[in-house]
Coordinates of C-alpha atoms in Angstrom, one line a residue:
M153 CA -32.2 7.5 -7.3
K154 CA -32.3 5.9 -3.9
I155 CA -31.7 2.4 -5.4
Q156 CA -28.6 3.8 -7.2
K157 CA -27.4 5.4 -4.0
N158 CA -27.7 2.2 -2.1
S159 CA -26.0 0.3 -4.9
N160 CA -23.0 2.7 -4.8
K161 CA -22.7 2.3 -1.0
A162 CA -22.8 -1.5 -1.5
I163 CA -20.0 -1.3 -4.1
V164 CA -17.8 0.8 -1.7
A165 CA -18.5 -1.6 1.1
L166 CA -17.6 -4.7 -0.9
C167 CA -14.4 -3.1 -2.2
T168 CA -13.4 -2.1 1.3
I169 CA -14.0 -5.7 2.6
A170 CA -12.0 -7.2 -0.3
Y171 CA -9.1 -4.8 0.3
F172 CA -9.2 -5.5 4.0
A173 CA -8.8 -9.2 3.3
S174 CA -6.1 -8.4 0.7
Y175 CA -4.0 -6.4 3.2
F176 CA -4.4 -9.1 5.9
S177 CA -3.1 -11.8 3.6
R178 CA -0.3 -9.6 2.2
K179 CA 1.2 -8.5 5.6
T180 CA 1.2 -11.8 7.4
F181 CA 4.9 -12.4 6.6
S182 CA 6.2 -9.0 7.6
T183 CA 4.1 -9.0 10.8
V184 CA 5.5 -12.3 12.1
M185 CA 8.9 -12.0 10.5
V186 CA 10.5 -11.0 13.8
N187 CA 9.2 -14.2 15.4
M188 CA 10.5 -16.3 12.4
L189 CA 13.9 -14.7 12.8
S190 CA 14.0 -15.3 16.6
D191 CA 12.9 -18.9 16.1
N192 CA 15.6 -19.4 13.4
A193 CA 12.9 -20.4 10.9
L194 CA 14.8 -18.3 8.3
D195 CA 17.9 -16.0 8.0
R196 CA 17.7 -12.2 7.8
D197 CA 19.0 -12.1 4.2
V198 CA 16.4 -14.7 3.2
A199 CA 13.7 -12.7 5.0
G200 CA 14.8 -9.6 3.0
M201 CA 14.6 -11.6 -0.2
V202 CA 11.1 -13.0 0.6
G203 CA 9.8 -9.5 1.2
T204 CA 11.5 -8.1 -1.9
A205 CA 10.1 -10.9 -4.0
L206 CA 6.5 -9.9 -3.0
F207 CA 7.1 -6.3 -3.7
I208 CA 8.8 -6.9 -7.1
F209 CA 6.0 -9.2 -8.3
Y210 CA 3.4 -6.9 -6.8
G211 CA 4.8 -4.0 -8.7
A212 CA 5.1 -5.9 -12.0
G213 CA 1.6 -7.3 -11.5
Q214 CA 0.2 -3.8 -11.1
L215 CA 1.1 -3.1 -14.8
V216 CA -0.7 -6.3 -15.9
S217 CA -3.6 -5.7 -13.6
G218 CA -3.9 -2.1 -14.6
Y219 CA -4.1 -3.0 -18.3
L220 CA -6.5 -5.9 -17.8
G221 CA -8.6 -3.8 -15.3
D222 CA -9.7 -1.4 -18.1
R223 CA -10.6 -4.3 -20.5
I224 CA -12.2 -7.2 -18.6
S225 CA -14.5 -7.5 -15.6
P226 CA -12.6 -6.3 -12.4
K227 CA -14.6 -8.5 -10.0
Y228 CA -13.1 -11.7 -11.5
L229 CA -9.6 -10.2 -11.3
M230 CA -10.2 -9.4 -7.6
F231 CA -11.7 -12.9 -6.9
S232 CA -8.7 -14.6 -8.5
G233 CA -6.3 -12.5 -6.5
L234 CA -7.8 -13.4 -3.2
M235 CA -8.0 -17.1 -4.0
V236 CA -4.3 -17.3 -5.1
S237 CA -3.2 -15.2 -2.1
A238 CA -5.1 -17.7 0.2
L239 CA -3.2 -20.6 -1.3
C240 CA 0.2 -18.8 -0.9
N241 CA -0.6 -18.1 2.8
L242 CA -1.4 -21.8 3.2
L243 CA 1.9 -22.9 1.6
L244 CA 4.5 -20.5 3.0
P245 CA 4.7 -21.8 6.6
I246 CA 4.8 -25.5 5.5
V247 CA 7.5 -25.4 2.7
P248 CA 10.4 -27.7 3.6
N249 CA 13.1 -25.1 2.8
Q250 CA 13.3 -21.4 3.7
Y251 CA 14.4 -20.6 0.1
L252 CA 11.2 -22.0 -1.2
M253 CA 9.4 -19.1 0.7
I254 CA 10.8 -16.7 -1.9
P255 CA 8.8 -18.0 -5.0
V256 CA 5.7 -18.7 -2.9
W257 CA 5.6 -15.1 -1.6
A258 CA 6.5 -13.8 -5.1
V259 CA 3.3 -15.4 -6.4
N260 CA 1.4 -13.8 -3.5
G261 CA 2.7 -10.5 -4.6
F262 CA 1.4 -10.9 -8.2
A263 CA -2.0 -12.1 -6.8
Q264 CA -2.2 -9.1 -4.5
A265 CA -1.7 -6.9 -7.6
L266 CA -5.0 -8.0 -9.0
L267 CA -6.9 -6.0 -6.4
W268 CA -6.1 -2.3 -6.5
P269 CA -6.4 -1.3 -10.2
P270 CA -9.8 -3.1 -10.5
I271 CA -11.0 -1.3 -7.4
V272 CA -10.0 2.0 -8.9
R273 CA -11.9 1.2 -12.1
I274 CA -15.0 0.0 -10.2
L275 CA -15.1 3.2 -8.1
S276 CA -14.4 5.6 -11.0
D277 CA -17.0 3.9 -13.2
N278 CA -19.7 4.3 -10.6
L279 CA -18.9 7.5 -8.7
S280 CA -18.3 11.2 -9.4
H281 CA -14.8 12.4 -8.7
E282 CA -15.6 13.9 -5.3
K283 CA -17.4 10.7 -4.2
Y284 CA -14.6 8.7 -5.8
V285 CA -12.0 10.4 -3.5
T286 CA -14.2 9.8 -0.5
A287 CA -14.7 6.2 -1.5
N288 CA -10.9 5.8 -1.8
L289 CA -10.5 7.1 1.7
I290 CA -12.9 4.5 3.0
V291 CA -11.2 1.7 1.1
T292 CA -7.8 2.9 2.2
C293 CA -8.9 3.0 5.8
G294 CA -10.1 -0.6 5.4
A295 CA -6.5 -1.5 4.7
H296 CA -5.3 0.3 7.8
V297 CA -7.9 -1.3 10.0
S298 CA -6.8 -4.7 8.6
T299 CA -3.2 -3.9 9.6
I300 CA -4.4 -3.0 13.2
V301 CA -6.4 -6.2 13.5
L302 CA -3.4 -8.2 12.3
Y303 CA -0.9 -6.5 14.7
V304 CA -3.3 -7.2 17.6
Y305 CA -4.3 -10.7 16.5
A306 CA -0.8 -12.0 15.6
P307 CA 0.8 -11.8 19.1
V308 CA -2.3 -13.4 20.7
C309 CA -2.3 -16.2 18.1
I310 CA 1.5 -16.8 18.5
S311 CA 1.3 -16.9 22.3
F312 CA -1.4 -19.7 22.1
M313 CA -0.3 -21.5 19.0
S314 CA 2.5 -20.4 16.7
Y315 CA 3.3 -17.9 13.9
K316 CA 2.1 -20.6 11.4
A317 CA -1.5 -20.2 12.7
V318 CA -1.5 -16.6 11.5
F319 CA -0.9 -17.7 7.9
F320 CA -3.6 -20.4 8.2
T321 CA -6.1 -17.9 9.5
S322 CA -5.4 -15.6 6.6
T323 CA -6.0 -18.5 4.2
V324 CA -9.5 -19.2 5.5
F325 CA -10.4 -15.5 5.7
S326 CA -9.4 -14.8 2.1
V327 CA -11.3 -17.7 0.7
V328 CA -14.5 -16.7 2.6
V329 CA -14.3 -13.0 1.6
G330 CA -13.4 -13.8 -2.0
I331 CA -16.5 -16.0 -2.5
L332 CA -18.8 -13.5 -0.8
F333 CA -17.3 -10.6 -2.8
L334 CA -17.8 -12.3 -6.1
V335 CA -21.4 -13.3 -5.4
A336 CA -22.4 -10.0 -3.9
M337 CA -20.8 -7.9 -6.7
C338 CA -22.6 -9.9 -9.4
V339 CA -25.9 -9.1 -7.7
V340 CA -25.1 -5.4 -7.2
L341 CA -23.7 -4.6 -10.6
N342 CA -26.4 -6.7 -12.4
G343 CA -24.8 -6.7 -15.8
Q344 CA -24.0 -3.0 -15.9
E345 CA -20.2 -3.6 -16.5
D346 CA -20.5 -4.3 -20.2
K347 CA -22.2 -1.0 -20.9
K348 CA -19.6 0.9 -18.9
L349 CA -16.8 -1.0 -20.6
A350 CA -18.1 0.2 -24.1
I351 CA -18.2 3.8 -22.8
K352 CA -14.7 3.4 -21.4
T353 CA -13.3 2.1 -24.7
E354 CA -14.7 5.2 -26.5
K355 CA -13.1 7.5 -23.9
Q356 CA -9.7 5.6 -24.4
T357 CA -9.9 6.3 -28.1
Q358 CA -10.7 10.0 -27.6
G359 CA -8.2 10.5 -24.8
G360 CA -5.0 9.6 -26.7
S361 CA -2.2 7.3 -25.8
V362 CA -1.1 6.7 -22.2
W363 CA 2.3 8.2 -23.2
H364 CA 0.7 11.4 -24.4
I365 CA -1.5 11.7 -21.3
F366 CA 1.4 11.2 -18.9
K367 CA 3.7 13.5 -20.8
D368 CA 1.2 16.3 -20.3
C369 CA 1.3 16.0 -16.5
G370 CA 5.1 15.5 -16.0
V371 CA 5.0 11.8 -15.2
F372 CA 8.6 10.9 -14.6
P373 CA 9.3 13.1 -11.6
I374 CA 6.0 12.1 -10.1
L375 CA 6.9 8.4 -10.5
I376 CA 10.2 9.0 -8.6
C377 CA 8.2 10.6 -5.8
I378 CA 6.0 7.5 -5.7
I379 CA 9.0 5.3 -5.5
V380 CA 10.4 7.3 -2.6
M381 CA 7.0 7.1 -0.8
G382 CA 6.9 3.3 -1.4
F383 CA 10.4 2.9 0.0
M384 CA 9.5 4.8 3.2
R385 CA 6.0 3.5 3.7
D386 CA 6.6 -0.2 3.4
G387 CA 10.2 -0.1 4.7
I388 CA 9.0 1.3 8.0
E389 CA 6.0 -1.0 8.3
S390 CA 8.0 -4.1 7.4
W391 CA 11.0 -3.4 9.6
L392 CA 9.7 -1.4 12.6
P393 CA 9.0 -4.6 14.8
T394 CA 12.6 -5.8 14.2
L395 CA 14.0 -2.3 14.7
Y396 CA 12.1 -1.9 18.0
S397 CA 13.1 -5.4 19.2
E398 CA 16.8 -5.1 18.3
A399 CA 17.5 -1.4 19.0
F400 CA 15.8 -1.4 22.4
N401 CA 16.2 -5.1 23.4
R402 CA 12.5 -5.8 23.6
D403 CA 10.5 -9.0 23.3
S404 CA 9.3 -9.8 19.7
S405 CA 5.6 -10.0 20.6
E406 CA 5.8 -6.6 22.3
S407 CA 7.5 -5.3 19.1
I408 CA 4.6 -6.5 17.0
L409 CA 2.0 -5.1 19.4
V410 CA 3.4 -1.6 19.7
S411 CA 3.6 -1.4 15.9
V412 CA -0.2 -1.0 16.0
A413 CA 0.6 2.7 16.4
L414 CA 1.5 2.9 12.7
P415 CA -1.9 2.2 11.2
I416 CA -3.7 4.2 13.9
F417 CA -1.7 7.3 13.1
S418 CA -2.0 6.6 9.4
I419 CA -5.9 6.5 9.6
I420 CA -5.9 9.8 11.4
S421 CA -3.5 11.4 8.9
V422 CA -5.4 10.2 5.9
F423 CA -8.6 11.7 7.2
L424 CA -6.8 15.0 7.8
V425 CA -5.4 15.0 4.3
R426 CA -8.8 14.2 2.9
I427 CA -10.2 17.3 4.7
I428 CA -7.4 19.6 3.6
H429 CA -7.3 18.1 0.1
K430 CA -10.3 20.3 -0.7
G431 CA -8.1 23.4 0.0
K432 CA -5.6 25.0 -2.4
V433 CA -2.4 23.6 -1.0
F434 CA -3.1 19.8 -0.8
N435 CA -5.6 19.9 -3.7
N436 CA -2.4 19.8 -5.8
E437 CA -1.3 16.2 -5.1
V438 CA 2.4 16.8 -6.0
R439 CA 2.7 19.9 -3.8
G440 CA 1.1 18.0 -0.9
A441 CA 3.5 15.1 -1.3
G442 CA 6.5 17.5 -1.2
I443 CA 5.3 19.0 2.0
L444 CA 4.9 15.5 3.6
F445 CA 8.4 14.5 2.5
A446 CA 9.8 17.7 4.2
I447 CA 7.9 17.0 7.4
S448 CA 9.3 13.5 7.5
I449 CA 12.9 14.7 7.0
V450 CA 12.5 16.9 10.1
L451 CA 11.3 14.0 12.2
C452 CA 14.0 11.6 11.1
I453 CA 16.8 13.8 12.5
P454 CA 15.9 13.4 16.2
F455 CA 14.8 9.8 15.5
A456 CA 18.3 8.9 14.4
C457 CA 19.8 10.5 17.5
L458 CA 17.5 8.8 20.0
I459 CA 17.5 5.3 18.5
N460 CA 20.5 4.1 20.6
V461 CA 19.4 5.7 23.9
E462 CA 18.2 2.9 26.2
N463 CA 15.4 4.4 28.3
T464 CA 11.6 4.4 28.2
A465 CA 11.2 8.0 27.1
A466 CA 13.6 7.6 24.1
R467 CA 11.9 4.3 23.1
A468 CA 8.4 5.9 23.2
T469 CA 9.6 9.0 21.3
C470 CA 11.1 7.0 18.6
L471 CA 7.9 4.9 18.3
V472 CA 5.9 8.1 17.9
F473 CA 8.3 9.6 15.3
A474 CA 8.1 6.3 13.3
A475 CA 4.3 6.4 13.5
I476 CA 4.1 10.0 12.3
I477 CA 6.6 9.4 9.4
S478 CA 4.6 6.3 8.4
A479 CA 1.4 8.4 8.6
C480 CA 2.9 11.1 6.4
M481 CA 3.8 8.4 3.8
H482 CA 0.3 6.9 3.9
S483 CA -1.1 10.4 3.4
C484 CA 1.3 10.8 0.5
N485 CA 0.1 7.5 -0.8
F486 CA -3.5 8.7 -0.6
L487 CA -2.6 11.8 -2.7
L488 CA -0.5 10.1 -5.4
I489 CA -2.1 6.6 -5.6
S490 CA -5.8 7.3 -4.7
C491 CA -6.5 10.9 -5.7
L492 CA -4.1 11.4 -8.7
P493 CA -5.4 8.5 -10.9
G494 CA -9.0 9.9 -10.5
R495 CA -7.8 13.0 -12.4
F496 CA -7.6 10.7 -15.5
A497 CA -11.2 9.5 -15.3
G498 CA -12.2 11.4 -18.5
T499 CA -9.6 9.5 -20.5
G500 CA -11.0 6.0 -19.7
R501 CA -7.6 4.9 -18.4
T502 CA -8.0 5.2 -14.7
S503 CA -7.1 1.6 -14.0
T504 CA -4.0 1.8 -16.3
V505 CA -2.8 5.0 -14.5
G506 CA -3.6 3.5 -11.1
G507 CA -1.6 0.3 -12.0
L508 CA 1.4 2.2 -13.2
C509 CA 1.5 4.5 -10.1
N510 CA 1.1 1.6 -7.8
A511 CA 3.8 -0.4 -9.6
C512 CA 6.2 2.4 -8.8
T513 CA 5.2 2.3 -5.1
Y514 CA 6.4 -1.3 -5.0
I515 CA 9.6 -0.6 -6.8
G516 CA 10.4 1.5 -3.8
A517 CA 9.1 -1.1 -1.4
A518 CA 11.2 -3.9 -3.0
V519 CA 14.3 -1.8 -2.6
S520 CA 13.5 -0.9 1.0
M521 CA 12.8 -4.5 2.0
Y522 CA 16.3 -5.8 1.1
G523 CA 18.1 -2.4 1.4
I524 CA 17.1 -1.9 5.0
A525 CA 18.1 -5.5 5.8
L526 CA 21.6 -4.8 4.4
V527 CA 22.1 -1.4 6.0
S528 CA 20.8 -2.4 9.4
Q529 CA 22.8 -5.6 9.5
H530 CA 26.2 -3.9 8.5
F531 CA 25.8 -0.4 9.9
G532 CA 23.1 -0.5 12.6
W533 CA 19.7 1.1 12.9
S534 CA 20.8 4.7 13.5
A535 CA 22.6 4.7 10.1
T536 CA 19.4 3.1 8.6
V537 CA 17.3 6.1 9.7
I538 CA 20.0 8.5 8.4
S539 CA 19.7 6.8 5.0
W540 CA 15.9 7.5 5.1
I541 CA 16.7 11.2 5.2
A542 CA 18.7 11.0 2.0
I543 CA 15.8 9.1 0.3
L544 CA 13.3 11.7 1.5
V545 CA 15.5 14.6 0.2
L546 CA 15.1 12.9 -3.3
G547 CA 11.4 13.0 -2.8
V548 CA 11.4 16.7 -2.1
I549 CA 13.6 17.4 -5.2
F550 CA 11.5 15.5 -7.6
A551 CA 8.2 16.9 -6.2
C552 CA 9.7 20.4 -7.0
L553 CA 10.6 19.2 -10.5
A554 CA 7.1 17.8 -11.2
F555 CA 5.1 20.7 -9.6
K556 CA 5.0 23.2 -12.5
K557 CA 3.9 20.7 -15.2
Y558 CA 1.4 19.0 -13.0
T559 CA -0.1 22.3 -12.0
R560 CA -0.6 23.2 -15.6
F561 CA -2.2 19.8 -16.2
L562 CA -4.7 20.5 -13.4
E563 CA -5.5 24.0 -14.7
K564 CA -6.2 22.6 -18.2
K565 CA -8.7 20.2 -16.6

């Protein structure tokens, strides 16, 4: 019993470290993008296309990864993803033409997709639902800590070297973590995957088709909610340094450094949501998402009004509002991407469900990356924040549409 407990802790730790490295190598471009723009290393429309390419291929890759994650060893998928991502981080800063950054980062997006669905499968195969949710919280916090480290490290690295050194650091880190993860996971699992895969295949046969399973829980409105969450979460994270720099005329390094507030607030909010997830309100993931969308709408209104006011108080207030909105979206992500797929553990399709849900996250992220670039360039940042309100209203509407069917689905379980 004690050996099994220690084994489960090791699995959670290894998945957390791997996801930490994944986030570090995924967010390098968006973190230093403001420096690349100020150094004229690329144009704003190209920057939008580079980020959009990552999100599109990440989203499409989630479907492939989700399907494969229920059928082959997840540790090999995760190792492959980290290795290819390392190569992309090596190539992006040295390509001879800025347009070549687009396909390089698109490949990185697909490589990154090989991480999350296999993690969902590994955790759901080895843990009870309650422990699975807790493990998801730990892994998710690993991603936030990775973002904090990157936001602090990047300005220091840039000041002593250049933005290219950030990419090269990510390359080395991903290779080291990938090798350690594969070796350690082989030791910890010790051949147990084949037995669990046979059990999972039997559950898939008994659980029915994916279409039938999703139809029972009201999938389509939920997927729209996930798209809205992805738009807001990654849109704010990717563009806040640029927004802060341009709207308030601040130095690019300062803009990156103050963005560390986003993951700090997000970690706090996810822990709070995990605590209240045990209660009646947020235990229903769709209802919780609707509430978080509504809170974000309320915060966007003063944000839009203060964004063009040039004083320290307005600047600090806008930063806090952005951090809280981002935290709400990360909490929403925890409910819809981490907790919701665990509801399908009995069907043997957790990885498939996790892949589909995460794919929708990055449909929203892809739209946000290029959409925010266009709106901010032609209409300014105040209009951009107003457009967020319209997106969030859609989230509330579709959460209401999904609520009844999803509640019945939970009651059946």
